[in-house]
Amino acid sequence: MDTSAFWTTIEAARSATTADKPFAAALVDELATRSKQDILGYQERFDEASGAVYRWDVWAAAYLIGGGCSDDSFMDFRAGLIALGRDWYDKAAAAPDGLAEHPSVIAAAQAHRDEAIFDEEANYAASGAFGRITGDEEDFYEAWAAHTASRERPARDSDDMGEDFDFDDAHEMHRRLPRLAALCLRDTTR
């Protein structure tokens, strides 16, 4: 699956999302109509997209939006960025502070809720779809191991994350992510 097909799949799932069917469930349904090879290709593109926003500035945005953000939660946040679709994903990748304009972030901040964007289940859509096809979700992990064994993956360098900074320093957060900090920080001390 190439990048264009990946984002088309994401948009198809977004279009099928309803109040009764969250994005991750719609994504599993969409992927389950594909071949096992397509599902593996989807997971490869998903990992690339998630890895591309594995940066300190994006993590800081997640920290503000979520009222804190562990490494596991940051994985869920990156999945949620992907679930927003290509336009919002690209905007957040270019300038994470722009998430202050996203309607769900605004609504969550105004209601003092911290669940906007985080989507844990979206991380497991490929395995769910693969399991639906084969009857056993564990089949995905065996197929994934074989799929990735044949590909070279570049090692992740912590320098790729950009400059590290203290997320608990309100002044620094206001400096680096002014719109999100103004929206999300309960303590407006600068």
PDB file of C-alpha atoms in Angstrom:
ATOM      1  CA  MET A   1       0.000   0.000   0.000  1.00  0.00           C
ATOM      2  CA  ASP A   2       1.463   3.336  -0.990  1.00  0.00           C
ATOM      3  CA  THR A   3       1.038   6.582   0.924  1.00  0.00           C
ATOM      4  CA  SER A   4      -1.868   7.778  -1.198  1.00  0.00           C
ATOM      5  CA  ALA A   5      -3.784   4.517  -0.677  1.00  0.00           C
ATOM      6  CA  PHE A   6      -3.022   4.720   3.045  1.00  0.00           C
ATOM      7  CA  TRP A   7      -4.627   8.147   3.373  1.00  0.00           C
ATOM      8  CA  THR A   8      -7.542   7.075   1.157  1.00  0.00           C
ATOM      9  CA  THR A   9      -8.120   4.208   3.601  1.00  0.00           C
ATOM     10  CA  ILE A  10      -8.031   6.620   6.540  1.00  0.00           C
ATOM     11  CA  GLU A  11     -10.536   8.929   4.824  1.00  0.00           C
ATOM     12  CA  ALA A  12     -12.857   6.013   3.999  1.00  0.00           C
ATOM     13  CA  ALA A  13     -12.862   5.023   7.672  1.00  0.00           C
ATOM     14  CA  ARG A  14     -13.444   8.622   8.731  1.00  0.00           C
ATOM     15  CA  SER A  15     -16.441   8.782   6.384  1.00  0.00           C
ATOM     16  CA  ALA A  16     -17.865   5.589   7.910  1.00  0.00           C
ATOM     17  CA  THR A  17     -17.430   6.831  11.491  1.00  0.00           C
ATOM     18  CA  THR A  18     -20.712   7.435  13.346  1.00  0.00           C
ATOM     19  CA  ALA A  19     -21.823   7.975  16.926  1.00  0.00           C
ATOM     20  CA  ASP A  20     -22.237   4.187  17.202  1.00  0.00           C
ATOM     21  CA  LYS A  21     -19.114   3.277  15.234  1.00  0.00           C
ATOM     22  CA  PRO A  22     -15.901   5.009  16.355  1.00  0.00           C
ATOM     23  CA  PHE A  23     -13.075   5.612  13.924  1.00  0.00           C
ATOM     24  CA  ALA A  24     -11.052   2.541  14.945  1.00  0.00           C
ATOM     25  CA  ALA A  25     -14.022   0.214  14.386  1.00  0.00           C
ATOM     26  CA  ALA A  26     -14.698   1.806  10.993  1.00  0.00           C
ATOM     27  CA  LEU A  27     -11.016   1.405  10.145  1.00  0.00           C
ATOM     28  CA  VAL A  28     -11.076  -2.291  11.048  1.00  0.00           C
ATOM     29  CA  ASP A  29     -14.153  -2.702   8.818  1.00  0.00           C
ATOM     30  CA  GLU A  30     -12.392  -0.894   5.963  1.00  0.00           C
ATOM     31  CA  LEU A  31      -9.158  -2.862   6.302  1.00  0.00           C
ATOM     32  CA  ALA A  32     -11.004  -6.186   6.578  1.00  0.00           C
ATOM     33  CA  THR A  33     -12.153  -5.704   2.963  1.00  0.00           C
ATOM     34  CA  ARG A  34      -8.510  -5.721   1.841  1.00  0.00           C
ATOM     35  CA  SER A  35      -5.995  -8.487   1.274  1.00  0.00           C
ATOM     36  CA  LYS A  36      -3.643  -9.568   4.038  1.00  0.00           C
ATOM     37  CA  GLN A  37      -0.778  -8.008   2.064  1.00  0.00           C
ATOM     38  CA  ASP A  38      -2.648  -4.696   1.884  1.00  0.00           C
ATOM     39  CA  ILE A  39      -3.194  -4.792   5.641  1.00  0.00           C
ATOM     40  CA  LEU A  40       0.519  -5.337   6.194  1.00  0.00           C
ATOM     41  CA  GLY A  41       1.243  -2.464   3.802  1.00  0.00           C
ATOM     42  CA  TYR A  42      -1.217  -0.311   5.722  1.00  0.00           C
ATOM     43  CA  GLN A  43       0.588  -1.090   8.986  1.00  0.00           C
ATOM     44  CA  GLU A  44       3.895  -0.158   7.388  1.00  0.00           C
ATOM     45  CA  ARG A  45       2.536   3.250   6.300  1.00  0.00           C
ATOM     46  CA  PHE A  46       0.852   3.710   9.707  1.00  0.00           C
ATOM     47  CA  ASP A  47       4.165   3.113  11.471  1.00  0.00           C
ATOM     48  CA  GLU A  48       5.897   5.571   9.132  1.00  0.00           C
ATOM     49  CA  ALA A  49       3.275   8.256   9.757  1.00  0.00           C
ATOM     50  CA  SER A  50       3.387   7.666  13.507  1.00  0.00           C
ATOM     51  CA  GLY A  51       7.189   7.718  13.525  1.00  0.00           C
ATOM     52  CA  ALA A  52       7.326  10.956  11.560  1.00  0.00           C
ATOM     53  CA  VAL A  53       5.548  12.816  14.372  1.00  0.00           C
ATOM     54  CA  TYR A  54       7.567  11.179  17.149  1.00  0.00           C
ATOM     55  CA  ARG A  55       9.035  14.535  18.124  1.00  0.00           C
ATOM     56  CA  TRP A  56       9.318  16.621  21.279  1.00  0.00           C
ATOM     57  CA  ASP A  57       7.206  19.489  19.932  1.00  0.00           C
ATOM     58  CA  VAL A  58       4.364  17.121  19.007  1.00  0.00           C
ATOM     59  CA  TRP A  59       4.709  15.384  22.381  1.00  0.00           C
ATOM     60  CA  ALA A  60       4.459  18.795  24.068  1.00  0.00           C
ATOM     61  CA  ALA A  61       1.219  19.437  22.168  1.00  0.00           C
ATOM     62  CA  ALA A  62      -0.091  16.063  23.366  1.00  0.00           C
ATOM     63  CA  TYR A  63       0.996  16.955  26.904  1.00  0.00           C
ATOM     64  CA  LEU A  64      -0.975  20.191  26.797  1.00  0.00           C
ATOM     65  CA  ILE A  65      -4.065  18.683  25.166  1.00  0.00           C
ATOM     66  CA  GLY A  66      -4.052  15.638  27.435  1.00  0.00           C
ATOM     67  CA  GLY A  67      -3.164  17.362  30.676  1.00  0.00           C
ATOM     68  CA  GLY A  68      -0.018  15.221  30.695  1.00  0.00           C
ATOM     69  CA  CYS A  69       1.179  12.489  28.367  1.00  0.00           C
ATOM     70  CA  SER A  70       3.125   9.290  29.074  1.00  0.00           C
ATOM     71  CA  ASP A  71       5.056   7.473  26.356  1.00  0.00           C
ATOM     72  CA  ASP A  72       2.126   5.032  25.890  1.00  0.00           C
ATOM     73  CA  SER A  73      -0.319   7.919  25.687  1.00  0.00           C
ATOM     74  CA  PHE A  74       1.911   9.614  23.126  1.00  0.00           C
ATOM     75  CA  MET A  75       1.568   6.523  20.933  1.00  0.00           C
ATOM     76  CA  ASP A  76      -2.230   6.907  21.236  1.00  0.00           C
ATOM     77  CA  PHE A  77      -1.974  10.616  20.432  1.00  0.00           C
ATOM     78  CA  ARG A  78       0.017   9.929  17.262  1.00  0.00           C
ATOM     79  CA  ALA A  79      -2.616   7.358  16.227  1.00  0.00           C
ATOM     80  CA  GLY A  80      -5.246  10.018  16.891  1.00  0.00           C
ATOM     81  CA  LEU A  81      -3.377  12.506  14.695  1.00  0.00           C
ATOM     82  CA  ILE A  82      -3.489   9.972  11.877  1.00  0.00           C
ATOM     83  CA  ALA A  83      -7.196   9.411  12.556  1.00  0.00           C
ATOM     84  CA  LEU A  84      -7.805  13.136  12.018  1.00  0.00           C
ATOM     85  CA  GLY A  85      -6.944  12.627   8.344  1.00  0.00           C
ATOM     86  CA  ARG A  86      -4.164  13.831   6.131  1.00  0.00           C
ATOM     87  CA  ASP A  87      -4.923  17.559   6.274  1.00  0.00           C
ATOM     88  CA  TRP A  88      -4.865  17.816  10.060  1.00  0.00           C
ATOM     89  CA  TYR A  89      -2.009  15.340  10.324  1.00  0.00           C
ATOM     90  CA  ASP A  90       0.085  17.444   7.917  1.00  0.00           C
ATOM     91  CA  LYS A  91      -0.827  20.665   9.761  1.00  0.00           C
ATOM     92  CA  ALA A  92       0.153  19.160  13.115  1.00  0.00           C
ATOM     93  CA  ALA A  93       3.372  17.732  11.693  1.00  0.00           C
ATOM     94  CA  ALA A  94       4.321  21.148  10.295  1.00  0.00           C
ATOM     95  CA  ALA A  95       3.252  23.178  13.351  1.00  0.00           C
ATOM     96  CA  PRO A  96       1.816  21.309  16.370  1.00  0.00           C
ATOM     97  CA  ASP A  97       0.578  24.587  17.875  1.00  0.00           C
ATOM     98  CA  GLY A  98      -1.979  24.685  15.043  1.00  0.00           C
ATOM     99  CA  LEU A  99      -3.942  21.976  16.864  1.00  0.00           C
ATOM    100  CA  ALA A 100      -5.303  24.848  18.965  1.00  0.00           C
ATOM    101  CA  GLU A 101      -7.639  25.442  15.995  1.00  0.00           C
ATOM    102  CA  HIS A 102      -9.026  21.887  15.895  1.00  0.00           C
ATOM    103  CA  PRO A 103     -12.702  21.859  16.958  1.00  0.00           C
ATOM    104  CA  SER A 104     -12.366  18.817  19.236  1.00  0.00           C
ATOM    105  CA  VAL A 105      -9.335  20.330  20.993  1.00  0.00           C
ATOM    106  CA  ILE A 106     -11.198  23.603  21.529  1.00  0.00           C
ATOM    107  CA  ALA A 107     -14.318  21.830  22.823  1.00  0.00           C
ATOM    108  CA  ALA A 108     -12.320  19.577  25.147  1.00  0.00           C
ATOM    109  CA  ALA A 109     -10.325  22.503  26.549  1.00  0.00           C
ATOM    110  CA  GLN A 110     -13.470  24.538  27.163  1.00  0.00           C
ATOM    111  CA  ALA A 111     -15.068  21.584  28.979  1.00  0.00           C
ATOM    112  CA  HIS A 112     -11.819  20.865  30.890  1.00  0.00           C
ATOM    113  CA  ARG A 113     -11.617  17.391  29.362  1.00  0.00           C
ATOM    114  CA  ASP A 114      -8.408  15.803  28.151  1.00  0.00           C
ATOM    115  CA  GLU A 115      -9.512  13.087  25.738  1.00  0.00           C
ATOM    116  CA  ALA A 116      -9.291  15.035  22.465  1.00  0.00           C
ATOM    117  CA  ILE A 117      -7.285  13.326  19.697  1.00  0.00           C
ATOM    118  CA  PHE A 118      -5.966  10.325  21.698  1.00  0.00           C
ATOM    119  CA  ASP A 119      -7.112   7.092  19.988  1.00  0.00           C
ATOM    120  CA  GLU A 120      -5.587   3.937  21.458  1.00  0.00           C
ATOM    121  CA  GLU A 121      -7.744   1.539  19.435  1.00  0.00           C
ATOM    122  CA  ALA A 122      -6.538   2.993  16.116  1.00  0.00           C
ATOM    123  CA  ASN A 123      -3.117   1.501  16.914  1.00  0.00           C
ATOM    124  CA  TYR A 124      -4.567  -2.008  16.627  1.00  0.00           C
ATOM    125  CA  ALA A 125      -6.818  -1.706  13.577  1.00  0.00           C
ATOM    126  CA  ALA A 126      -4.521  -3.736  11.325  1.00  0.00           C
ATOM    127  CA  SER A 127      -4.332  -6.644  13.756  1.00  0.00           C
ATOM    128  CA  GLY A 128      -8.099  -6.523  14.254  1.00  0.00           C
ATOM    129  CA  ALA A 129      -8.761  -6.600  10.522  1.00  0.00           C
ATOM    130  CA  PHE A 130      -6.211  -9.347   9.956  1.00  0.00           C
ATOM    131  CA  GLY A 131      -7.817 -11.391  12.719  1.00  0.00           C
ATOM    132  CA  ARG A 132     -11.238 -10.898  11.181  1.00  0.00           C
ATOM    133  CA  ILE A 133      -9.934 -12.350   7.906  1.00  0.00           C
ATOM    134  CA  THR A 134      -7.967 -15.251   9.403  1.00  0.00           C
ATOM    135  CA  GLY A 135     -10.020 -15.949  12.515  1.00  0.00           C
ATOM    136  CA  ASP A 136      -7.104 -15.293  14.869  1.00  0.00           C
ATOM    137  CA  GLU A 137      -5.693 -11.846  15.634  1.00  0.00           C
ATOM    138  CA  GLU A 138      -2.342 -13.409  16.578  1.00  0.00           C
ATOM    139  CA  ASP A 139      -1.886 -14.327  12.896  1.00  0.00           C
ATOM    140  CA  PHE A 140      -1.187 -10.659  12.252  1.00  0.00           C
ATOM    141  CA  TYR A 141       1.841 -10.609  14.524  1.00  0.00           C
ATOM    142  CA  GLU A 142       3.376 -13.652  12.841  1.00  0.00           C
ATOM    143  CA  ALA A 143       2.725 -12.188   9.379  1.00  0.00           C
ATOM    144  CA  TRP A 144       4.048  -8.801  10.526  1.00  0.00           C
ATOM    145  CA  ALA A 145       7.264 -10.351  11.838  1.00  0.00           C
ATOM    146  CA  ALA A 146       7.809 -12.099   8.500  1.00  0.00           C
ATOM    147  CA  HIS A 147       6.916  -8.943   6.570  1.00  0.00           C
ATOM    148  CA  THR A 148       9.306  -6.710   8.491  1.00  0.00           C
ATOM    149  CA  ALA A 149      12.123  -9.264   8.527  1.00  0.00           C
ATOM    150  CA  SER A 150      12.475  -8.781   4.787  1.00  0.00           C
ATOM    151  CA  ARG A 151      12.814  -4.996   5.082  1.00  0.00           C
ATOM    152  CA  GLU A 152      15.552  -2.831   6.453  1.00  0.00           C
ATOM    153  CA  ARG A 153      14.308  -0.264   8.900  1.00  0.00           C
ATOM    154  CA  PRO A 154      16.420   2.717   9.833  1.00  0.00           C
ATOM    155  CA  ALA A 155      17.283   2.956  13.506  1.00  0.00           C
ATOM    156  CA  ARG A 156      15.533   5.767  15.335  1.00  0.00           C
ATOM    157  CA  ASP A 157      17.904   8.449  16.569  1.00  0.00           C
ATOM    158  CA  SER A 158      16.824  10.508  19.579  1.00  0.00           C
ATOM    159  CA  ASP A 159      18.229  13.580  17.772  1.00  0.00           C
ATOM    160  CA  ASP A 160      15.424  13.117  15.234  1.00  0.00           C
ATOM    161  CA  MET A 161      12.984  14.210  17.926  1.00  0.00           C
ATOM    162  CA  GLY A 162      14.223  17.791  17.890  1.00  0.00           C
ATOM    163  CA  GLU A 163      15.089  19.777  20.984  1.00  0.00           C
ATOM    164  CA  ASP A 164      13.942  18.360  24.310  1.00  0.00           C
ATOM    165  CA  PHE A 165      12.413  20.795  26.790  1.00  0.00           C
ATOM    166  CA  ASP A 166      10.526  20.774  30.092  1.00  0.00           C
ATOM    167  CA  PHE A 167       6.798  20.247  29.513  1.00  0.00           C
ATOM    168  CA  ASP A 168       6.087  21.293  33.108  1.00  0.00           C
ATOM    169  CA  ASP A 169       7.630  24.732  32.551  1.00  0.00           C
ATOM    170  CA  ALA A 170       4.565  26.856  31.769  1.00  0.00           C
ATOM    171  CA  HIS A 171       6.710  29.731  30.496  1.00  0.00           C
ATOM    172  CA  GLU A 172       8.505  27.403  28.045  1.00  0.00           C
ATOM    173  CA  MET A 173       5.224  25.865  26.879  1.00  0.00           C
ATOM    174  CA  HIS A 174       3.759  29.341  26.276  1.00  0.00           C
ATOM    175  CA  ARG A 175       6.883  30.279  24.342  1.00  0.00           C
ATOM    176  CA  ARG A 176       6.954  27.178  22.150  1.00  0.00           C
ATOM    177  CA  LEU A 177       3.227  26.453  21.754  1.00  0.00           C
ATOM    178  CA  PRO A 178       1.543  29.766  22.558  1.00  0.00           C
ATOM    179  CA  ARG A 179      -1.947  29.038  21.228  1.00  0.00           C
ATOM    180  CA  LEU A 180      -2.200  25.557  22.730  1.00  0.00           C
ATOM    181  CA  ALA A 181      -0.773  26.735  26.035  1.00  0.00           C
ATOM    182  CA  ALA A 182      -3.264  29.610  26.195  1.00  0.00           C
ATOM    183  CA  LEU A 183      -6.100  27.192  25.424  1.00  0.00           C
ATOM    184  CA  CYS A 184      -5.095  24.241  27.562  1.00  0.00           C
ATOM    185  CA  LEU A 185      -3.116  25.386  30.580  1.00  0.00           C
ATOM    186  CA  ARG A 186      -5.386  25.825  33.575  1.00  0.00           C
ATOM    187  CA  ASP A 187      -2.695  27.845  35.322  1.00  0.00           C
ATOM    188  CA  THR A 188      -2.123  30.924  33.196  1.00  0.00           C
ATOM    189  CA  THR A 189       1.012  31.935  35.077  1.00  0.00           C
ATOM    190  CA  ARG A 190       3.667  32.777  32.547  1.00  0.00           C
TER     191      ARG A 190
END
